[in-house]
JSON list of C-alpha atoms in Angstrom, two decimals:
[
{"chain": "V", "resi": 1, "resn": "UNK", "atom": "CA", "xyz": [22.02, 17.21, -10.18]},
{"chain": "V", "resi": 2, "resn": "UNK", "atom": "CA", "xyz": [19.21, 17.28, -7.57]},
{"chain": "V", "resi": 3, "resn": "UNK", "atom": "CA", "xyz": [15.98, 18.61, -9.34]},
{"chain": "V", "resi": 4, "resn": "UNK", "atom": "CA", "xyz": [13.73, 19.75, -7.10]},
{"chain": "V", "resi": 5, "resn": "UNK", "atom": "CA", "xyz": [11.07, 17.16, -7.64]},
{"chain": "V", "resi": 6, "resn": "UNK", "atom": "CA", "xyz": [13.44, 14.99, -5.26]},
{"chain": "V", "resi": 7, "resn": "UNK", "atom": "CA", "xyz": [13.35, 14.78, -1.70]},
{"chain": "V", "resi": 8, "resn": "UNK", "atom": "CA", "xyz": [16.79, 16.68, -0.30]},
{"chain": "V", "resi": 9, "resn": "UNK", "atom": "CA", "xyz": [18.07, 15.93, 2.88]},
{"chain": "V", "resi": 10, "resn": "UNK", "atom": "CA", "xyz": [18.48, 19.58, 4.50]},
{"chain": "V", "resi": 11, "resn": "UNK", "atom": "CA", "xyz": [20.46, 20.27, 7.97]},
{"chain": "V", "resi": 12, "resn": "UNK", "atom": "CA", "xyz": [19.11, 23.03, 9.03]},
{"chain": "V", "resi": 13, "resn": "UNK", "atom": "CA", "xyz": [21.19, 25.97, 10.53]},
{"chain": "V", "resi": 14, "resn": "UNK", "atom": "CA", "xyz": [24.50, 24.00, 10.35]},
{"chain": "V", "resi": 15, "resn": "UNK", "atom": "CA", "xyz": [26.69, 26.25, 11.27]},
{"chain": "V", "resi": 16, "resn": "UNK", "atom": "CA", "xyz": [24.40, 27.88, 13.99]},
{"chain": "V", "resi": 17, "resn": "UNK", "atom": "CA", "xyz": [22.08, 26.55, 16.57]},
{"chain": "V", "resi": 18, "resn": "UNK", "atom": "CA", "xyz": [17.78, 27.02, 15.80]},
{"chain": "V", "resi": 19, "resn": "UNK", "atom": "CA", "xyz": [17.12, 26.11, 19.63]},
{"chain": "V", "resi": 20, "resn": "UNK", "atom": "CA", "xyz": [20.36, 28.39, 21.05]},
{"chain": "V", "resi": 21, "resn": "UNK", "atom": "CA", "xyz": [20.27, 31.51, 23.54]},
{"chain": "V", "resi": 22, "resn": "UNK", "atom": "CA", "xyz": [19.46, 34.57, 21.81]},
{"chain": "V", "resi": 23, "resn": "UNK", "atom": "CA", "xyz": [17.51, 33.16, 19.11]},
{"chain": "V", "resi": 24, "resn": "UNK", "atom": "CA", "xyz": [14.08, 35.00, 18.64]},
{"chain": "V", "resi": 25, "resn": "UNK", "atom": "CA", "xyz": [11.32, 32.55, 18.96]},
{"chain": "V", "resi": 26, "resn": "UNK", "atom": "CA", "xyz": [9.72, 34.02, 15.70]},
{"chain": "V", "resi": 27, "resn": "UNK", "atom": "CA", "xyz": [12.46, 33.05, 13.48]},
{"chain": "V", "resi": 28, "resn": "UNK", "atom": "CA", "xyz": [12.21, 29.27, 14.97]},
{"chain": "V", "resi": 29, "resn": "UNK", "atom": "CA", "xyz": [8.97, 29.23, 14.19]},
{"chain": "V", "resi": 30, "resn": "UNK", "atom": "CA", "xyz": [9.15, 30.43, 10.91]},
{"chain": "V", "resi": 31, "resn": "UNK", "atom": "CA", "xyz": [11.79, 27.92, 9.94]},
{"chain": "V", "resi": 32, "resn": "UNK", "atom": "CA", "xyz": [10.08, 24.72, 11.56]},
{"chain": "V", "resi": 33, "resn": "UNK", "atom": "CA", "xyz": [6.71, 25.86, 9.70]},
{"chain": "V", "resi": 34, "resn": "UNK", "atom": "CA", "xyz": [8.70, 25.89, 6.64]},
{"chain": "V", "resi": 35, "resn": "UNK", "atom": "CA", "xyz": [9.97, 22.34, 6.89]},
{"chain": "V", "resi": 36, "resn": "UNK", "atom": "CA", "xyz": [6.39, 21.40, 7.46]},
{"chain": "V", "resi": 37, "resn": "UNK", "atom": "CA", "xyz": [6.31, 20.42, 3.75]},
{"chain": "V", "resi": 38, "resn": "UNK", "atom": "CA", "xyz": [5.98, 17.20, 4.09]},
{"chain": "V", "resi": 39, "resn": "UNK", "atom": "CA", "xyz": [9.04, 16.36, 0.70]},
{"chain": "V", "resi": 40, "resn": "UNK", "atom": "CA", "xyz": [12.09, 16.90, 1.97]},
{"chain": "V", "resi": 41, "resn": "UNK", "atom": "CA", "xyz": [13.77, 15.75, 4.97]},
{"chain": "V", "resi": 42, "resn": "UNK", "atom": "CA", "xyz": [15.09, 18.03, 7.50]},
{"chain": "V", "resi": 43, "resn": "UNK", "atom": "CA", "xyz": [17.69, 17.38, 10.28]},
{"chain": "V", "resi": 44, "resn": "UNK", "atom": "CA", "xyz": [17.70, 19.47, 13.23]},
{"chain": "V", "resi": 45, "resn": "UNK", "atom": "CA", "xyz": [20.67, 19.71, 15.77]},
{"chain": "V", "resi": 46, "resn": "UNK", "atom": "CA", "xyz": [21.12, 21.70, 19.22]},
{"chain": "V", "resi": 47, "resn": "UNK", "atom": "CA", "xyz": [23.30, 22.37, 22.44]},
{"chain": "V", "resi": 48, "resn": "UNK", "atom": "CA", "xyz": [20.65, 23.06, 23.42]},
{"chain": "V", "resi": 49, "resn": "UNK", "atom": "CA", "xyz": [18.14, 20.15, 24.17]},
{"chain": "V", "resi": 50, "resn": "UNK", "atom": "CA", "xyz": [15.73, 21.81, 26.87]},
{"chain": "V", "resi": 51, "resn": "UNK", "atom": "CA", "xyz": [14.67, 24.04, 24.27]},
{"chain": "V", "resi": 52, "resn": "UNK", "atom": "CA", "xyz": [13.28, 20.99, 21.89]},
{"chain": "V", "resi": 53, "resn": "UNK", "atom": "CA", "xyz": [10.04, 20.88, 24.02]},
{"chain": "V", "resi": 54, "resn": "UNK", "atom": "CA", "xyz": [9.03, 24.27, 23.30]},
{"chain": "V", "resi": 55, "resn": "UNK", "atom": "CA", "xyz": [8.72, 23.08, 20.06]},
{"chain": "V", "resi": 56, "resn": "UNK", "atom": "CA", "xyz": [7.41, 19.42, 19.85]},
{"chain": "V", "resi": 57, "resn": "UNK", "atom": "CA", "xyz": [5.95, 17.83, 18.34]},
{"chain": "V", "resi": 58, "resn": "UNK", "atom": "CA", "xyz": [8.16, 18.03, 15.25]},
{"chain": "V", "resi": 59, "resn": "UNK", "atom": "CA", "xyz": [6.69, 17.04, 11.65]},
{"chain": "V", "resi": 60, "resn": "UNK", "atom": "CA", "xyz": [7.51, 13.50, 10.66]},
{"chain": "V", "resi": 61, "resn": "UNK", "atom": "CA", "xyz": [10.23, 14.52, 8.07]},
{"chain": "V", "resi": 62, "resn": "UNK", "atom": "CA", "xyz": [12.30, 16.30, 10.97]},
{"chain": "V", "resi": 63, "resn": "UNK", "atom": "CA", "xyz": [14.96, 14.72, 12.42]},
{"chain": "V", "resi": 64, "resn": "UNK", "atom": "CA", "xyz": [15.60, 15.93, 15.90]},
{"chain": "V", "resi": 65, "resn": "UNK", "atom": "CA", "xyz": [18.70, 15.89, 17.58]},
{"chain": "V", "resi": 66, "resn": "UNK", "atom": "CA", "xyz": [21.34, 17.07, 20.45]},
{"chain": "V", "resi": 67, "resn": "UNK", "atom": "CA", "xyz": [24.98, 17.39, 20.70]},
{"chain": "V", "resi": 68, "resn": "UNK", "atom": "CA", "xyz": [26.67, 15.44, 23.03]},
{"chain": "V", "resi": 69, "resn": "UNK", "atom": "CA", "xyz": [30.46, 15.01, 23.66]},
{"chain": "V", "resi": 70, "resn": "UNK", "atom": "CA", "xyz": [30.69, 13.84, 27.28]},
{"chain": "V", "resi": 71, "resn": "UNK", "atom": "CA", "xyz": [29.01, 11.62, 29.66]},
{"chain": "V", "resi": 72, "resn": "UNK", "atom": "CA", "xyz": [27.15, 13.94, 31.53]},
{"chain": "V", "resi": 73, "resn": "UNK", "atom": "CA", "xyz": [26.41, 15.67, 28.12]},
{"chain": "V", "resi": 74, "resn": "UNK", "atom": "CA", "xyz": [24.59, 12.52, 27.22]},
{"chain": "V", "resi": 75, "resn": "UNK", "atom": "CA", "xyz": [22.84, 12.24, 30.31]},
{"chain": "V", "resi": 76, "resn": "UNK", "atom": "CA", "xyz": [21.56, 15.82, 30.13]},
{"chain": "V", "resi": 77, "resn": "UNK", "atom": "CA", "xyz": [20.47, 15.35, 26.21]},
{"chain": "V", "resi": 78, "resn": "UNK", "atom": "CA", "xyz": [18.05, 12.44, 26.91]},
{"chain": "V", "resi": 79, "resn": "UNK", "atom": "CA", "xyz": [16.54, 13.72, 29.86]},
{"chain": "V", "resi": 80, "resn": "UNK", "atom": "CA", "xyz": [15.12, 16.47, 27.65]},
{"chain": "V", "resi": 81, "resn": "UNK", "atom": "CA", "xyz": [14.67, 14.77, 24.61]},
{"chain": "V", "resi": 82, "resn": "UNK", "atom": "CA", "xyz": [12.49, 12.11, 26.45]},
{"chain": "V", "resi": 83, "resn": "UNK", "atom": "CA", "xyz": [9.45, 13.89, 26.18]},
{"chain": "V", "resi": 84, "resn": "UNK", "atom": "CA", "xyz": [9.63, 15.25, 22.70]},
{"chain": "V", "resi": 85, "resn": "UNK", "atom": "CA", "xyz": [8.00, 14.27, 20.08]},
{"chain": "V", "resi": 86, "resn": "UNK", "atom": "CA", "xyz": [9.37, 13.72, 16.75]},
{"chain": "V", "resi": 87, "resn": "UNK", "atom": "CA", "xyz": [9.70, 10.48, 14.33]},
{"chain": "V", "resi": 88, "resn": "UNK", "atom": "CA", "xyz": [13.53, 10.16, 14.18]},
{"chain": "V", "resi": 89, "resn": "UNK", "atom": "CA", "xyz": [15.75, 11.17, 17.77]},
{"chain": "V", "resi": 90, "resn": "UNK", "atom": "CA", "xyz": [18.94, 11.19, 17.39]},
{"chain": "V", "resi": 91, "resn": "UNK", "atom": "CA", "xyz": [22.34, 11.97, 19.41]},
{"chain": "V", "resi": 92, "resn": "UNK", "atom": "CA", "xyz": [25.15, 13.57, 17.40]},
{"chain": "V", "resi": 93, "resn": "UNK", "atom": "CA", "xyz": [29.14, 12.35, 19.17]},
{"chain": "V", "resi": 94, "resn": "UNK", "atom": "CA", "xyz": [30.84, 15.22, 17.32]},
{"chain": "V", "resi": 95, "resn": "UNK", "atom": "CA", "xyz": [33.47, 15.58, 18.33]},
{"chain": "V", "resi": 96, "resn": "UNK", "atom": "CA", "xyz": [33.68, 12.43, 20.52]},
{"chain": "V", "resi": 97, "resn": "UNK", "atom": "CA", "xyz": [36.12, 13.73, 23.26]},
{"chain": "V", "resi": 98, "resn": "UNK", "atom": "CA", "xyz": [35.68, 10.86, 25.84]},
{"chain": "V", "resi": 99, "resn": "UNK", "atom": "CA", "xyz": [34.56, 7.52, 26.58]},
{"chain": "V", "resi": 100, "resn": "UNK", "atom": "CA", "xyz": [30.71, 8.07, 26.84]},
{"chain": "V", "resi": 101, "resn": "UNK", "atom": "CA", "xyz": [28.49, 5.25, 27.76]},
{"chain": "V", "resi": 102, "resn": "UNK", "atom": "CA", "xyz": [25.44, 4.95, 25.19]},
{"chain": "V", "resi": 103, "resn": "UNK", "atom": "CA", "xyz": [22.52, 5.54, 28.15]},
{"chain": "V", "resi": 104, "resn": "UNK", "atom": "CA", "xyz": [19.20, 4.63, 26.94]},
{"chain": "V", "resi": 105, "resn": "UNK", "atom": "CA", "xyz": [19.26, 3.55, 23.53]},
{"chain": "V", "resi": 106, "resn": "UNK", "atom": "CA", "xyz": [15.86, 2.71, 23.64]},
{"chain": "V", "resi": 107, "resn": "UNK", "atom": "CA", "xyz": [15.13, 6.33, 23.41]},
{"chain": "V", "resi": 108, "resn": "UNK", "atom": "CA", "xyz": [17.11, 6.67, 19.67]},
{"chain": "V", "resi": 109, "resn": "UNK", "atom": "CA", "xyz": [16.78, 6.06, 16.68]},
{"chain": "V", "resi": 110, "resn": "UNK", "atom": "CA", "xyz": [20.56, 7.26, 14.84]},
{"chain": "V", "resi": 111, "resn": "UNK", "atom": "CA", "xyz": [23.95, 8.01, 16.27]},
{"chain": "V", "resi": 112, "resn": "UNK", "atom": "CA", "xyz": [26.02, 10.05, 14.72]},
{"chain": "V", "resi": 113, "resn": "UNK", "atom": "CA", "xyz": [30.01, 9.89, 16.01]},
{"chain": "V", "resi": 114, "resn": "UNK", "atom": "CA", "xyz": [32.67, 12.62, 14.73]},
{"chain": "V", "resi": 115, "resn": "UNK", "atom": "CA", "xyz": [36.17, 13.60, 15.70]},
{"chain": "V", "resi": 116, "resn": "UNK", "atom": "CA", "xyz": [37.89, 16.58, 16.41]},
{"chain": "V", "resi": 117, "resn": "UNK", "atom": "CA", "xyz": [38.97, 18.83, 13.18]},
{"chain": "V", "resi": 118, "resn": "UNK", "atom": "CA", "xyz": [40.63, 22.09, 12.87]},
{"chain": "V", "resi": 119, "resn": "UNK", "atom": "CA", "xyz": [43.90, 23.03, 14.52]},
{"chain": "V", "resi": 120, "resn": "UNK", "atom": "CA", "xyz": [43.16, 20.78, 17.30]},
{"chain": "V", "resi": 121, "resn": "UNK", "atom": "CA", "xyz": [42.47, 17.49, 15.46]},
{"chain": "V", "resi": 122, "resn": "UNK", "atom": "CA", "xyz": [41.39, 14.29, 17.50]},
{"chain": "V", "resi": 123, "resn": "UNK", "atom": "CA", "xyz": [40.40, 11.34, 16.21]},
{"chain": "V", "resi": 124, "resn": "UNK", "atom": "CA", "xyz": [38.86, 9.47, 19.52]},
{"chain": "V", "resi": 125, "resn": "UNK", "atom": "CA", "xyz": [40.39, 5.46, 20.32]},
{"chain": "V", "resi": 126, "resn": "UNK", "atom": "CA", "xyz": [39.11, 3.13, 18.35]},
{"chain": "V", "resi": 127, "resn": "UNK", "atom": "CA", "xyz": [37.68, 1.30, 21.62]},
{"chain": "V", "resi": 128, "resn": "UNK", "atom": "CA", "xyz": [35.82, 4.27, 22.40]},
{"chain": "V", "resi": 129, "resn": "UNK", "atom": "CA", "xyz": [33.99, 4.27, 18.81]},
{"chain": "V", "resi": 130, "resn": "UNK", "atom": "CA", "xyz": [33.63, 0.96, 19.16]},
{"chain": "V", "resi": 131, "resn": "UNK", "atom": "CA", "xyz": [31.72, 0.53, 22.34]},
{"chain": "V", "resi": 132, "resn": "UNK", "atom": "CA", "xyz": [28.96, 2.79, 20.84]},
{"chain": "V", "resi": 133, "resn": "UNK", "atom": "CA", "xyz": [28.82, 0.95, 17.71]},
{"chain": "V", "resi": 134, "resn": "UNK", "atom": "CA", "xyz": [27.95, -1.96, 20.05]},
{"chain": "V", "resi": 135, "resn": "UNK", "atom": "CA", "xyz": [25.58, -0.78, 21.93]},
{"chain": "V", "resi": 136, "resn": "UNK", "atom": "CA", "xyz": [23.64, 0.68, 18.40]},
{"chain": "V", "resi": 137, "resn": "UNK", "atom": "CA", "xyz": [24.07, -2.75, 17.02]},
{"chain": "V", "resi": 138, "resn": "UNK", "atom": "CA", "xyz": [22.50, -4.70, 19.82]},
{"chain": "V", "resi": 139, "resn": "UNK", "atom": "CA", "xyz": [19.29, -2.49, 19.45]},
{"chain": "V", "resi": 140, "resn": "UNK", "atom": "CA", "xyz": [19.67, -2.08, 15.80]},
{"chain": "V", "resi": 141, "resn": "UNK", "atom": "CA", "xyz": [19.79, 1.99, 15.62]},
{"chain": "V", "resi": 142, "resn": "UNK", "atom": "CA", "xyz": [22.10, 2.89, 12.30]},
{"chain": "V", "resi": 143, "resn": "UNK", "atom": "CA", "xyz": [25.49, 4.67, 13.13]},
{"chain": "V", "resi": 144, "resn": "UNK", "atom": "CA", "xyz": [26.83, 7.46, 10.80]},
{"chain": "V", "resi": 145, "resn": "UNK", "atom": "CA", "xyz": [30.58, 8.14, 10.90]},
{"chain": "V", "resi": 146, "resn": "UNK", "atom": "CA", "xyz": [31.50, 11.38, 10.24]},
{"chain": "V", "resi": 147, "resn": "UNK", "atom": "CA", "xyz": [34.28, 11.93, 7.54]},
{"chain": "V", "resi": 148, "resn": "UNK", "atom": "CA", "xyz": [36.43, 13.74, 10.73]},
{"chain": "V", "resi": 149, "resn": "UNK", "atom": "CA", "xyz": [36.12, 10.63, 12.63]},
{"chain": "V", "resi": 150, "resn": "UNK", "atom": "CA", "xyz": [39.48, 8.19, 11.69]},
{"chain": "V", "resi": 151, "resn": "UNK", "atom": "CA", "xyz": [42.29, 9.29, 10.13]},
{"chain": "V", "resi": 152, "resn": "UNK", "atom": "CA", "xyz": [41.72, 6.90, 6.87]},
{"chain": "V", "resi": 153, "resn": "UNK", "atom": "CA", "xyz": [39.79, 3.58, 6.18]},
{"chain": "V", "resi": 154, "resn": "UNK", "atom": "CA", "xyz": [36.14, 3.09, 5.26]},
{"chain": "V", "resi": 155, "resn": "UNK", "atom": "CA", "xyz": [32.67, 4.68, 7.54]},
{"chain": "V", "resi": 156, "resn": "UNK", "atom": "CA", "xyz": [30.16, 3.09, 8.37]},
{"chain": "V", "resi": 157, "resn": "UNK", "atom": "CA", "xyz": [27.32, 5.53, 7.02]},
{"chain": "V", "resi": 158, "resn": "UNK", "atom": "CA", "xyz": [23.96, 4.15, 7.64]},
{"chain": "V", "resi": 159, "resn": "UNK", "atom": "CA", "xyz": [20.87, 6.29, 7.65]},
{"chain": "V", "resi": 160, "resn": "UNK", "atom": "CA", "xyz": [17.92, 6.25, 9.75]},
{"chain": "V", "resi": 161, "resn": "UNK", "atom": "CA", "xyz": [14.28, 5.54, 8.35]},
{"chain": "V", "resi": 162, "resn": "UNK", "atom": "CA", "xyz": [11.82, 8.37, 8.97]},
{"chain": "V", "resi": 163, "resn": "UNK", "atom": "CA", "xyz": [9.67, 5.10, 10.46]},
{"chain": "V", "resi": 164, "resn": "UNK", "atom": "CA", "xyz": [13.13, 3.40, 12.42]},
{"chain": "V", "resi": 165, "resn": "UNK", "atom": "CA", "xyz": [11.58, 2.09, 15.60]},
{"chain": "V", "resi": 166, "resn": "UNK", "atom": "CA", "xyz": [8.25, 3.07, 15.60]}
]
């Protein structure tokens, strides 16, 4: 057991989106003041990546990331996240639905790759994993492999540093 005198990792808003349409700006701002605590780590994830700006810069124990399953997804991700400002960027592949070209690496600091679950499972090729994995490893960004991502065999599960890069 976690007491609370030990940092916690916290994703924040899992299951929604803090940066979607429709959410009043008060209650982002109330949550991001709260993770200004300077203990715990927080990770932050959107569909929404034009929104991060509104907001930067983050506090140093925020991750900040954006969703991206497609090419053009990726494309319209680091556009936006360029100009933010927060220690650890990071693109989340989940879930990985086609071959997507890692554009820019220079501009983060952890990947995160998932599959498909539910009633439509997918598990993306092995190639297409692969090729991001390369690109990470030739600028030395960690890679975090969802559980979702491959039927069975071990993840790779590295975490960024709050200091990766900088």
């Amino acid at each position: 057991e976690q007491g609370l005198d030990k940092p916690r990792g916290i994703f924040v808003c899992s299951m929604s989106d803090l940066f979607g349409i429709g959410i009043p700006l008060e209650w982002t701002e109330a949550i991001l003041n709260a993770m200004d605590n300077k203990h715990d780590r927080f990770y932050i994830l959107t569909k929404q990546p034009q929104n991060l700006i509104k907001f930067s810069p983050f506090p140093d124990n925020c991750f900040v990331g954006f969703t991206a399953t497609t090419n053009e997804q990726i494309q319209y991700g680091l556009a936006h996240i360029a100009d933010v400002e927060a220690r650890v960027k990071y693109i989340s592949f989940e879930p990985l639905l086609e071959k997507v070209s890692l554009l820019a690496p220079e501009m983060v600091d952890w990947v995160i790759i998932g599959g498909q679950s539910g009633p439509s499972r997918f598990h993306p090729p092995e190639e297409w994993i692969q090729e991001i994995e390369d690109a990470c490893d030739k600028c030395g960004i960690p890679v975090f492999e969802k559980n979702n991502l491959r039927p069975s065999g071990a993840l790779r599960q590295e975490m960024a540093e709050a200091n990766h890069g900088k």
